[in-house]
CSV table of C-alpha atoms and ligand atoms in Angstrom, one decimal:
chain,number,residue,atom,x,y,z
J,23,MET,CA,-13.0,-5.4,4.0
J,24,THR,CA,-9.5,-7.3,3.8
J,25,GLU,CA,-8.0,-9.2,0.9
J,26,SER,CA,-9.0,-12.4,2.8
J,27,THR,CA,-12.6,-11.5,3.2
J,28,MET,CA,-13.0,-10.1,-0.2
J,29,GLU,CA,-15.1,-12.0,-2.8
J,30,SER,CA,-12.8,-13.7,-5.5
J,31,VAL,CA,-12.8,-12.2,-8.9
J,32,GLU,CA,-14.3,-15.5,-10.3
J,33,SER,CA,-17.2,-15.6,-7.8
J,34,PHE,CA,-17.9,-11.8,-8.5
J,35,ARG,CA,-17.9,-12.6,-12.2
J,36,LEU,CA,-20.3,-15.5,-12.1
J,37,ARG,CA,-22.6,-13.3,-9.8
J,38,ALA,CA,-22.5,-10.4,-12.2
J,39,ARG,CA,-23.2,-12.8,-15.2
J,40,ALA,CA,-26.3,-14.1,-13.6
J,41,TRP,CA,-27.6,-10.6,-12.5
J,42,LEU,CA,-27.0,-8.8,-15.7
J,43,ALA,CA,-28.9,-11.6,-17.4
J,44,GLU,CA,-31.8,-11.3,-15.1
J,45,ASN,CA,-31.9,-7.5,-14.5
J,46,MET,CA,-30.2,-5.4,-17.2
J,47,PRO,CA,-31.9,-4.7,-20.7
J,48,ARG,CA,-29.8,-6.2,-23.8
J,49,GLN,CA,-28.5,-3.4,-26.1
J,50,ALA,CA,-30.7,-3.0,-29.1
J,51,GLY,CA,-28.8,-3.8,-32.3
J,52,ASP,CA,-25.2,-2.7,-33.5
J,53,GLU,CA,-26.1,0.5,-35.3
J,54,PRO,CA,-26.1,3.5,-33.2
J,55,PRO,CA,-29.2,5.6,-33.2
J,56,PRO,CA,-29.2,8.9,-35.1
J,57,LEU,CA,-27.7,11.9,-33.5
J,58,ALA,CA,-30.8,13.4,-31.5
J,59,GLU,CA,-31.1,17.3,-31.2
J,60,ASP,CA,-32.6,16.8,-27.8
J,61,ASP,CA,-30.5,14.1,-25.9
J,62,GLU,CA,-32.2,14.6,-22.7
J,63,PRO,CA,-33.9,11.1,-22.7
J,64,GLU,CA,-30.2,9.5,-23.1
J,65,TRP,CA,-29.2,11.2,-20.1
J,66,GLN,CA,-32.2,10.2,-18.1
J,67,ARG,CA,-31.7,6.7,-19.2
J,68,ALA,CA,-28.2,6.8,-17.9
J,69,ARG,CA,-29.3,7.7,-14.6
J,70,GLU,CA,-32.1,5.0,-14.7
J,71,LEU,CA,-29.4,2.3,-15.6
J,72,GLN,CA,-27.1,3.7,-12.8
J,73,GLN,CA,-29.8,3.2,-10.4
J,74,MET,CA,-30.3,-0.3,-11.6
J,75,LEU,CA,-26.8,-1.1,-11.2
J,76,TYR,CA,-26.8,0.7,-7.4
J,77,ALA,CA,-30.0,-1.2,-6.4
J,78,GLY,CA,-28.4,-4.6,-7.7
J,79,GLY,CA,-25.3,-4.0,-5.9
J,80,PHE,CA,-23.1,-3.5,-8.9
J,81,ALA,CA,-22.3,0.2,-8.8
J,82,GLY,CA,-19.2,2.1,-8.2
J,83,ILE,CA,-17.0,-1.1,-7.9
J,84,CYS,CA,-13.7,0.5,-7.1
J,85,PHE,CA,-15.1,3.2,-5.1
J,86,PRO,CA,-14.9,2.9,-1.1
J,87,GLN,CA,-17.8,1.3,0.6
J,88,GLU,CA,-18.3,4.2,2.9
J,89,TYR,CA,-19.1,6.4,-0.2
J,90,GLY,CA,-21.5,4.0,-1.6
J,91,GLY,CA,-19.1,1.9,-3.7
J,92,LEU,CA,-17.9,-1.7,-3.3
J,93,GLY,CA,-14.5,-1.4,-2.5
J,94,LEU,CA,-13.4,-4.1,-4.9
J,95,THR,CA,-10.3,-4.1,-7.1
J,96,LEU,CA,-9.5,-3.2,-10.7
J,97,ALA,CA,-9.7,-7.1,-11.6
J,98,HIS,CA,-13.3,-7.3,-10.4
J,99,GLN,CA,-14.2,-4.2,-12.2
J,100,GLN,CA,-12.6,-5.7,-15.4
J,101,ALA,CA,-14.6,-8.8,-15.1
J,102,PHE,CA,-17.9,-6.8,-14.8
J,103,THR,CA,-16.9,-4.8,-17.9
J,104,GLU,CA,-16.4,-8.1,-19.8
J,105,GLU,CA,-19.8,-9.6,-18.6
J,106,SER,CA,-21.5,-6.3,-19.4
J,107,ASP,CA,-20.7,-6.6,-23.0
J,108,GLY,CA,-24.2,-6.7,-25.2
J,109,TYR,CA,-26.2,-5.0,-22.1
J,110,GLU,CA,-27.1,-1.4,-22.0
J,111,MET,CA,-25.0,0.4,-19.5
J,112,PRO,CA,-24.8,4.0,-18.2
J,113,LEU,CA,-21.5,4.7,-20.5
J,114,LEU,CA,-22.4,8.5,-20.5
J,115,LEU,CA,-21.4,8.6,-16.8
J,116,ASN,CA,-18.2,7.1,-17.3
J,117,THR,CA,-16.2,10.2,-18.2
J,118,PRO,CA,-16.1,12.7,-16.8
J,119,THR,CA,-18.4,11.9,-13.9
J,120,PHE,CA,-16.7,8.9,-12.5
J,121,SER,CA,-13.5,8.5,-13.9
J,122,ILE,CA,-12.3,11.9,-13.5
J,123,CYS,CA,-14.5,14.1,-11.1
J,124,ALA,CA,-15.5,11.6,-8.5
J,125,ALA,CA,-11.8,10.0,-8.8
J,126,THR,CA,-10.5,13.5,-7.9
J,127,LEU,CA,-13.0,14.1,-5.0
J,128,LEU,CA,-11.9,10.7,-3.7
J,129,ASP,CA,-8.3,11.9,-3.4
J,130,THR,CA,-9.0,15.5,-2.4
J,131,GLY,CA,-12.4,16.1,-1.2
J,132,SER,CA,-13.9,16.6,2.5
J,133,GLU,CA,-15.5,13.9,3.8
J,134,GLU,CA,-19.0,15.7,3.1
J,135,GLN,CA,-18.0,16.0,-0.6
J,136,LYS,CA,-17.0,12.4,-0.7
J,137,ARG,CA,-20.1,11.3,0.8
J,138,ASP,CA,-22.7,13.5,-1.1
J,139,ARG,CA,-21.1,13.9,-4.5
J,140,ILE,CA,-19.4,10.4,-5.1
J,141,GLY,CA,-22.3,8.8,-3.3
J,142,GLY,CA,-24.9,10.7,-5.5
J,143,ALA,CA,-23.3,9.8,-8.6
J,144,ILE,CA,-22.9,6.1,-7.7
J,145,ARG,CA,-26.6,6.1,-6.7
J,146,GLY,CA,-27.5,7.7,-10.4
J,147,GLU,CA,-28.9,10.9,-8.8
J,148,GLU,CA,-25.9,13.2,-9.8
J,149,ILE,CA,-23.7,14.0,-12.7
J,150,LEU,CA,-20.4,15.8,-12.5
J,151,CYS,CA,-18.4,17.9,-15.0
J,152,GLN,CA,-15.2,19.9,-15.4
J,153,PHE,CA,-14.7,23.6,-15.7
J,154,LEU,CA,-11.1,24.1,-16.3
J,155,SER,CA,-10.5,25.5,-19.9
J,156,GLU,CA,-11.2,29.2,-20.5
J,157,PRO,CA,-11.7,31.1,-23.9
J,158,SER,CA,-8.0,32.6,-23.4
J,159,GLY,CA,-6.6,29.0,-23.5
J,160,GLY,CA,-6.6,25.6,-21.9
J,161,SER,CA,-2.9,24.3,-22.1
J,162,ASP,CA,-1.6,26.9,-19.8
J,163,LEU,CA,-4.4,26.0,-17.1
J,164,ALA,CA,-2.3,27.9,-14.3
J,165,GLY,CA,-2.5,31.0,-16.4
J,166,LEU,CA,-6.4,30.9,-15.9
J,167,ILE,CA,-8.3,34.2,-14.9
J,168,THR,CA,-11.8,33.3,-13.7
J,169,ARG,CA,-11.7,34.6,-10.2
J,170,ALA,CA,-13.3,34.1,-6.8
J,171,ASP,CA,-13.2,36.8,-4.2
J,172,ARG,CA,-14.1,36.2,-0.5
J,173,ASP,CA,-17.2,38.0,0.8
J,174,GLY,CA,-17.3,37.3,4.5
J,175,ASP,CA,-17.9,33.3,4.4
J,176,ASN,CA,-18.8,33.1,1.1
J,177,TRP,CA,-17.0,33.4,-2.3
J,178,ILE,CA,-18.1,35.1,-5.3
J,179,LEU,CA,-17.2,33.7,-8.7
J,180,ASN,CA,-16.8,35.5,-12.0
J,181,GLY,CA,-15.6,34.7,-15.3
J,182,ALA,CA,-15.8,32.2,-18.1
J,183,LYS,CA,-15.0,28.6,-19.2
J,184,THR,CA,-15.3,26.5,-22.2
J,185,TRP,CA,-15.2,23.1,-23.8
J,186,SER,CA,-16.8,21.7,-20.9
J,187,THR,CA,-18.1,18.1,-22.0
J,188,SER,CA,-21.6,17.3,-21.0
J,189,ALA,CA,-22.0,20.3,-18.6
J,190,TYR,CA,-25.5,20.9,-19.8
J,191,ALA,CA,-26.5,17.5,-18.3
J,192,ALA,CA,-24.4,18.0,-15.1
J,193,ASP,CA,-25.5,18.9,-11.6
J,194,TRP,CA,-22.2,20.1,-10.2
J,195,GLY,CA,-18.8,21.2,-12.0
J,196,LEU,CA,-15.3,21.0,-10.7
J,197,CYS,CA,-14.2,24.8,-11.1
J,198,LEU,CA,-10.6,26.1,-10.9
J,199,ALA,CA,-10.5,29.7,-10.0
J,200,ARG,CA,-7.9,32.4,-9.2
J,201,THR,CA,-8.2,33.5,-5.6
J,202,ASN,CA,-4.9,35.1,-4.8
J,203,TRP,CA,-3.3,37.6,-7.4
J,204,ASP,CA,-0.3,38.3,-5.4
J,205,VAL,CA,1.6,34.8,-5.6
J,206,SER,CA,2.8,33.1,-8.6
J,207,LYS,CA,0.4,31.4,-11.0
J,208,HIS,CA,0.3,27.9,-9.6
J,209,ARG,CA,0.0,29.1,-6.1
J,210,GLY,CA,-3.0,31.5,-6.2
J,211,LEU,CA,-5.7,28.8,-7.4
J,212,THR,CA,-8.5,27.0,-5.5
J,213,MET,CA,-10.8,24.5,-6.7
J,214,PHE,CA,-14.6,24.9,-6.2
J,215,LEU,CA,-17.8,22.4,-6.5
J,216,VAL,CA,-20.1,24.7,-8.4
J,217,PRO,CA,-23.8,23.8,-8.8
J,218,THR,CA,-24.4,24.1,-12.5
J,219,LYS,CA,-28.2,25.5,-12.1
J,220,ALA,CA,-26.7,28.2,-9.4
J,221,PRO,CA,-28.2,31.9,-9.8
J,222,GLY,CA,-25.3,33.7,-12.1
J,223,VAL,CA,-24.5,30.6,-14.2
J,224,THR,CA,-25.3,31.1,-17.8
J,225,MET,CA,-24.4,28.0,-20.2
J,226,ASN,CA,-24.7,27.9,-23.9
J,227,ARG,CA,-24.1,24.5,-25.8
J,228,ILE,CA,-21.6,24.4,-28.5
J,229,ARG,CA,-22.4,22.5,-31.8
J,230,MET,CA,-19.3,20.4,-33.2
J,231,VAL,CA,-18.4,19.6,-36.7
J,232,ASN,CA,-20.2,16.1,-36.4
J,233,GLY,CA,-23.3,17.9,-35.4
J,234,VAL,CA,-23.1,16.6,-31.5
J,235,ARG,CA,-23.7,19.5,-29.0
J,236,GLU,CA,-21.6,17.8,-26.3
J,237,PHE,CA,-19.7,20.9,-25.2
J,238,CYS,CA,-20.8,23.9,-23.2
J,239,GLU,CA,-19.3,27.2,-22.5
J,240,GLU,CA,-20.1,29.0,-19.3
J,241,PHE,CA,-20.4,32.6,-17.9
J,242,PHE,CA,-20.2,33.1,-14.3
J,243,ASP,CA,-21.7,36.4,-12.9
J,244,ASP,CA,-21.5,37.1,-9.2
J,245,VAL,CA,-22.1,33.3,-8.4
J,246,VAL,CA,-22.3,33.0,-4.7
J,247,LEU,CA,-20.6,29.9,-3.3
J,248,PRO,CA,-20.4,28.6,0.2
J,249,ALA,CA,-17.0,27.9,2.1
J,250,SER,CA,-18.0,24.1,1.9
J,251,ALA,CA,-17.7,24.6,-2.0
J,252,VAL,CA,-13.7,24.6,-1.7
J,253,VAL,CA,-12.1,21.3,-2.6
J,254,GLY,CA,-8.9,20.9,-0.8
J,255,GLU,CA,-7.4,23.9,0.7
J,256,VAL,CA,-7.7,27.8,-0.6
J,257,ASP,CA,-5.0,28.7,-2.9
J,258,ASP,CA,-4.0,25.3,-3.1
J,259,GLY,CA,-6.1,24.4,-6.1
J,260,TRP,CA,-3.0,23.3,-8.1
J,261,THR,CA,-2.7,20.1,-6.0
J,262,VAL,CA,-6.5,19.4,-6.6
J,263,ALA,CA,-5.9,20.1,-10.5
J,264,SER,CA,-2.8,18.1,-10.7
J,265,ARG,CA,-4.8,15.0,-9.5
J,266,GLN,CA,-7.8,16.1,-11.8
J,267,LEU,CA,-5.3,16.0,-14.8
J,268,PHE,CA,-3.7,12.6,-13.8
J,269,HIS,CA,-7.3,10.9,-13.6
J,270,GLU,CA,-8.3,12.8,-16.9
J,271,ARG,CA,-5.1,11.5,-18.7
J,272,THR,CA,-5.6,7.9,-17.1
J,273,ALA,CA,-9.2,8.0,-18.3
J,274,VAL,CA,-8.7,9.3,-21.5
J,275,GLY,CA,-5.7,6.8,-22.2
J,276,GLY,CA,-8.2,3.9,-21.1
J,277,GLY,CA,-6.6,2.8,-17.9
J,278,SER,CA,-9.2,4.2,-15.2
J,279,PRO,CA,-10.4,1.9,-12.8
J,280,TYR,CA,-13.7,3.9,-12.3
J,281,VAL,CA,-14.8,3.0,-16.0
J,282,SER,CA,-17.8,0.4,-16.0
J,283,GLY,CA,-18.6,-1.1,-19.1
J,284,ARG,CA,-17.0,-0.4,-22.7
J,285,GLY,CA,-17.7,1.1,-25.9
J,286,HIS,CA,-18.6,4.8,-26.7
J,287,PRO,CA,-21.5,6.4,-25.3
J,288,ARG,CA,-24.3,6.1,-27.9
J,289,THR,CA,-24.2,9.7,-29.0
J,290,LEU,CA,-20.5,9.2,-30.2
J,291,PRO,CA,-20.6,6.5,-32.7
J,292,LYS,CA,-17.1,5.6,-34.0
J,293,VAL,CA,-16.3,3.7,-37.1
J,294,THR,CA,-13.3,1.5,-37.1
J,295,PRO,CA,-11.3,0.5,-40.0
J,296,LEU,CA,-12.7,-3.1,-39.7
J,297,ASP,CA,-16.2,-1.7,-40.1
J,298,VAL,CA,-15.3,0.0,-43.3
J,299,VAL,CA,-13.5,-2.9,-44.7
J,300,ARG,CA,-16.5,-5.1,-43.8
J,301,ALA,CA,-18.7,-2.6,-45.7
J,302,SER,CA,-16.9,-1.9,-48.5
J,303,GLY,CA,-15.7,-5.4,-49.4
J,304,ARG,CA,-12.3,-4.5,-50.1
J,305,ALA,CA,-10.5,-7.1,-47.7
J,306,GLY,CA,-8.6,-8.5,-50.6
J,307,ASP,CA,-7.0,-5.3,-51.7
J,308,PRO,CA,-3.2,-5.5,-50.8
J,309,ARG,CA,-3.1,-1.8,-49.8
J,310,VAL,CA,-6.1,-2.2,-47.7
J,311,ARG,CA,-4.6,-5.1,-46.0
J,312,GLU,CA,-1.4,-2.9,-45.5
J,313,LEU,CA,-3.1,-0.1,-43.9
J,314,VAL,CA,-5.5,-2.5,-41.6
J,315,GLY,CA,-2.4,-4.3,-40.5
J,316,GLU,CA,-0.6,-1.0,-39.3
J,317,TYR,CA,-4.0,-0.1,-37.5
J,318,LEU,CA,-4.3,-3.3,-35.9
J,319,ALA,CA,-0.5,-3.5,-34.7
J,320,LEU,CA,-0.9,-0.2,-32.8
J,321,HIS,CA,-4.5,-1.2,-31.5
J,322,ARG,CA,-2.6,-4.2,-29.8
J,323,VAL,CA,0.4,-2.2,-28.8
J,324,HIS,CA,-2.0,0.3,-27.3
J,325,GLY,CA,-4.0,-2.1,-25.3
J,326,GLN,CA,-0.9,-3.8,-23.8
J,327,THR,CA,0.7,-0.5,-23.0
J,328,VAL,CA,-2.5,0.4,-21.0
J,329,ASP,CA,-2.3,-2.8,-19.2
J,330,ARG,CA,1.4,-2.4,-18.4
J,331,VAL,CA,1.5,1.2,-17.5
J,332,THR,CA,-1.7,1.1,-15.3
J,333,ARG,CA,-0.1,-1.6,-13.4
J,334,ALA,CA,3.2,0.1,-13.1
J,335,ILE,CA,1.7,3.4,-11.8
J,336,GLY,CA,-0.6,1.3,-9.2
J,337,SER,CA,2.5,-0.5,-7.8
J,338,GLY,CA,4.7,2.6,-7.7
J,339,ALA,CA,7.0,1.3,-10.4
J,340,LEU,CA,6.1,4.5,-12.5
J,341,SER,CA,5.1,7.8,-11.3
J,342,PRO,CA,1.6,9.3,-12.1
J,343,ALA,CA,3.4,11.2,-14.9
J,344,ALA,CA,3.4,8.0,-16.8
J,345,ALA,CA,-0.3,8.6,-17.6
J,346,SER,CA,0.8,11.0,-20.2
J,347,MET,CA,2.0,8.0,-22.2
J,348,LEU,CA,-1.5,6.4,-22.2
J,349,ARG,CA,-2.9,9.9,-23.1
J,350,LEU,CA,-0.5,10.2,-26.1
J,351,LEU,CA,-0.9,6.7,-27.5
J,352,HIS,CA,-4.5,6.7,-27.0
J,353,ALA,CA,-4.6,9.8,-29.6
J,354,GLU,CA,-2.2,8.4,-31.7
J,355,ALA,CA,-4.2,5.1,-32.1
J,356,GLY,CA,-7.4,6.9,-32.4
J,357,GLN,CA,-6.1,9.1,-35.2
J,358,LEU,CA,-4.7,6.3,-37.1
J,359,SER,CA,-7.9,4.4,-36.7
J,360,ASP,CA,-9.9,7.5,-38.3
J,361,ASP,CA,-7.2,8.0,-41.0
J,362,VAL,CA,-7.3,4.3,-42.0
J,363,ALA,CA,-11.0,4.3,-42.1
J,364,PHE,CA,-11.2,7.4,-44.0
J,365,LYS,CA,-8.6,6.0,-46.6
J,366,VAL,CA,-10.3,2.6,-46.9
J,367,ALA,CA,-13.6,4.2,-47.4
J,368,GLY,CA,-12.2,6.0,-50.5
J,369,ALA,CA,-14.1,7.9,-52.9
J,370,GLY,CA,-17.4,6.7,-50.9
J,371,VAL,CA,-16.5,9.5,-48.3
J,372,ALA,CA,-18.7,12.5,-48.4
J,373,THR,CA,-17.4,14.5,-45.8
J,374,GLY,CA,-20.2,16.0,-43.6
J,375,ALA,CA,-22.6,13.9,-45.0
J,376,GLY,CA,-23.1,12.0,-41.7
J,377,ALA,CA,-24.4,8.6,-40.4
J,378,GLU,CA,-27.3,8.7,-42.9
J,379,GLN,CA,-24.7,8.2,-45.8
J,380,GLY,CA,-23.8,4.8,-44.2
J,381,MET,CA,-20.2,3.6,-43.4
J,382,GLY,CA,-18.6,6.1,-45.8
J,383,GLY,CA,-20.1,9.2,-44.4
J,384,ARG,CA,-19.6,8.0,-41.1
J,385,ALA,CA,-16.0,7.5,-41.6
J,386,GLY,CA,-15.8,10.9,-43.4
J,387,VAL,CA,-17.3,12.5,-40.0
J,388,GLY,CA,-14.9,10.6,-38.0
J,389,TYR,CA,-11.9,12.0,-39.8
J,390,LEU,CA,-13.4,15.6,-39.4
J,391,MET,CA,-13.5,14.8,-35.8
J,392,ARG,CA,-9.9,13.4,-35.8
J,393,GLN,CA,-8.1,16.1,-33.9
J,394,SER,CA,-10.2,16.1,-30.7
J,395,GLY,CA,-8.5,13.1,-29.8
J,396,SER,CA,-5.3,15.1,-29.6
J,397,LEU,CA,-7.0,18.1,-27.5
J,398,GLY,CA,-9.5,16.6,-25.0
J,399,GLY,CA,-7.6,15.4,-21.8
J,400,GLY,CA,-4.8,18.0,-22.4
J,401,SER,CA,-3.2,18.5,-25.9
J,402,THR,CA,-0.8,15.6,-27.0
J,403,GLU,CA,1.9,18.4,-27.1
J,404,MET,CA,1.5,19.0,-23.6
J,405,SER,CA,1.7,15.3,-22.7
J,406,ARG,CA,5.1,15.2,-24.8
J,407,ASN,CA,6.2,18.0,-22.7
J,408,LEU,CA,5.6,16.2,-19.6
J,409,ILE,CA,6.9,12.8,-20.8
J,410,SER,CA,10.1,14.7,-21.6
J,411,GLU,CA,10.4,16.8,-18.4
J,412,ARG,CA,9.0,14.4,-15.7
J,413,LEU,CA,9.9,10.9,-16.9
J,414,LEU,CA,12.8,11.2,-19.0
J,415,GLY,CA,14.3,14.3,-17.0
J,416,MET,CA,14.9,16.5,-19.7
J,417,PRO,CA,15.2,20.4,-19.2
J,418,ARG,CA,11.9,22.2,-18.2
J,419,GLU,CA,10.2,24.4,-20.8
J,420,ALA,CA,11.2,28.0,-20.5
J,421,ALA,CA,8.3,29.9,-18.5
J,422,PRO,CA,9.1,33.5,-17.5
J,423,ASP,CA,5.9,33.9,-15.7
J,424,ARG,CA,6.4,31.0,-13.5
J,425,ASP,CA,7.8,32.7,-10.5
J,426,VAL,CA,6.2,36.1,-10.7
J,427,PRO,CA,3.3,37.4,-8.9
J,428,PHE,CA,0.3,36.7,-11.2
J,429,LYS,CA,-1.0,40.2,-11.2
J,430,GLN,CA,2.4,41.3,-12.7
J,431,VAL,CA,2.1,38.9,-15.7
J,432,LYS,CA,1.3,40.3,-19.0
J,433,ARG,CA,-1.8,39.0,-20.6
J,434,GLY,CA,-3.3,39.4,-24.0
J,435,ARG,CA,-1.9,42.1,-26.2
P,10,FAD,C1,-13.1,15.9,-26.5
P,10,FAD,C2,-12.7,17.3,-25.6
P,10,FAD,C3,-13.3,17.3,-24.3
P,10,FAD,C4,-12.8,18.3,-23.4
P,10,FAD,N1,-13.5,18.4,-22.3
P,10,FAD,C5,-13.3,19.4,-21.5
P,10,FAD,C6,-13.8,19.6,-20.3
P,10,FAD,O1,-14.8,18.8,-19.9
P,10,FAD,N2,-13.7,20.5,-19.6
P,10,FAD,C7,-12.7,21.5,-19.8
P,10,FAD,O2,-12.3,22.4,-19.2
P,10,FAD,N3,-12.0,21.5,-20.9
P,10,FAD,C8,-12.2,20.5,-21.8
P,10,FAD,N4,-11.7,20.3,-23.2
P,10,FAD,C9,-10.7,21.4,-23.5
P,10,FAD,C10,-9.2,20.9,-23.4
P,10,FAD,O3,-8.8,20.7,-22.3
P,10,FAD,C11,-8.5,22.0,-24.2
P,10,FAD,O4,-8.8,22.0,-25.5
P,10,FAD,C12,-6.9,21.4,-24.2
P,10,FAD,O5,-6.5,21.7,-22.9
P,10,FAD,C13,-6.2,22.7,-25.0
P,10,FAD,O6,-6.6,24.0,-24.8
P,10,FAD,P1,-7.0,25.0,-25.9
P,10,FAD,O7,-7.9,24.1,-26.8
P,10,FAD,O8,-7.3,26.1,-25.4
P,10,FAD,O9,-5.7,25.1,-26.8
P,10,FAD,P2,-4.4,26.1,-26.5
P,10,FAD,O10,-3.9,25.9,-25.1
P,10,FAD,O11,-4.7,27.5,-27.0
P,10,FAD,O12,-3.4,25.4,-27.4
P,10,FAD,C14,-3.4,25.5,-28.9
P,10,FAD,C15,-2.2,24.6,-29.5
P,10,FAD,O13,-1.0,25.2,-29.0
P,10,FAD,C16,-0.3,23.9,-28.5
P,10,FAD,N5,0.5,24.5,-27.3
P,10,FAD,C17,0.1,25.2,-26.5
P,10,FAD,N6,0.9,25.2,-25.3
P,10,FAD,C18,2.0,24.7,-25.5
P,10,FAD,C19,3.3,24.4,-24.9
P,10,FAD,N7,3.7,25.0,-24.1
P,10,FAD,N8,4.1,23.5,-25.9
P,10,FAD,C20,3.8,22.9,-27.0
P,10,FAD,N9,2.5,23.0,-27.6
P,10,FAD,C21,1.6,24.0,-26.9
P,10,FAD,C22,-1.6,23.0,-27.9
P,10,FAD,O14,-1.0,21.6,-27.8
P,10,FAD,C23,-2.5,23.1,-29.2
P,10,FAD,O15,-2.1,22.4,-30.1
P,10,FAD,C24,-12.0,19.3,-24.0
P,10,FAD,C25,-11.3,19.3,-25.3
P,10,FAD,C26,-11.9,18.2,-26.2
P,10,FAD,C27,-11.3,18.3,-27.7
């Protein structure tokens, strides 16, 4: 499809508006449902909604047609997202399935992986997750110790991963493992596509302070993987991981073209300062107005920066490293929002009380969770490092283990 044969954004918008009204269920009310211990129905619903989008010809808007998408532009996706406000959408599938994992496979996967995994996700048949962080630490990703050893044509995977978002609901995980211990840490890694239900995979869910069990930890014991599980080249997993981290920062920063629909998945209700002001009736308080003004100003700057930086990366005016700016600002804006909501809620906040305690309780839970925004998608300290080294050209952080064979690197005590 060329620019001249592509449907115009306006025509696409009108078609989407009519189709959504005819086919997609309306969202029920503003209030998020209580956090369910068993959220399997939410995931099943997300798959069904995705299947409805696919059947209607509105799934995978920015993915190429040969892998099941529509091959359209970010502007088409944005128009669809605007039109989808107020309808039920499969928001749970946006991140990490589409915006991180499918996006990474599109850049680095084999034809078969693109056709089967991206196509499977677009058709609403498969969910993807990421196996990157390990119990020994996530910031130094290249220092990971999960290993994959050759066994004839197969690979044998052993090790542990943690903080894997929604892995319990996923079918496949992108797993980075060490395949060569004789070279320096970035050069001996390989990315694998691991079936989450394969023999030898043990998965536990982790309960967070807000009660949600979104994260998992996994243990891999002699998991057998075929040669076709390798994404990219053997021992060149860092190239794949670098693309994955780029897509992760872009997604977390709010600039991914592969996100469809807006708002938070229903399992993670977020309270904004404006919600709390409306509920508390404190809109006339000068101190509250000052706090909310600060929040609104940063909120506006955040939105405009996302637009500007996304366009600049797309046109090549800024390097992909600029996604770190989006990631950093997203955390700053999110944390200011949590802080202001907490302050405005005032004495009404009973931390840990939860959604059932009304707006104050929800603001309290939001405050308890504020730190996750500066860790998920790589920590804000790591983003600052990237901005200083890659964008501002400042000296690189000292790393004595960068050029030595990994087997000689001292670990633990
Ligand atoms: C919401 C959320 C979703 C996540 N989803 C996933 C997922 O799906 N898959 C997955 O694999 N992981 C996931 N993670 C894990 C995430 O990638 C890690 O938490 C993150 O990379 C930091 O790693 P760590 O928690 O091990 O902290 P550490 O790496 O142990 O770091 C601890 C602290 O030290 C700081 N620090 C470390 N090194 C440096 C340095 N060189 N310079 C300056 N400061 C430094 C860090 O910034 C941090 O504040 C998720 C985390 C969150 C919160």
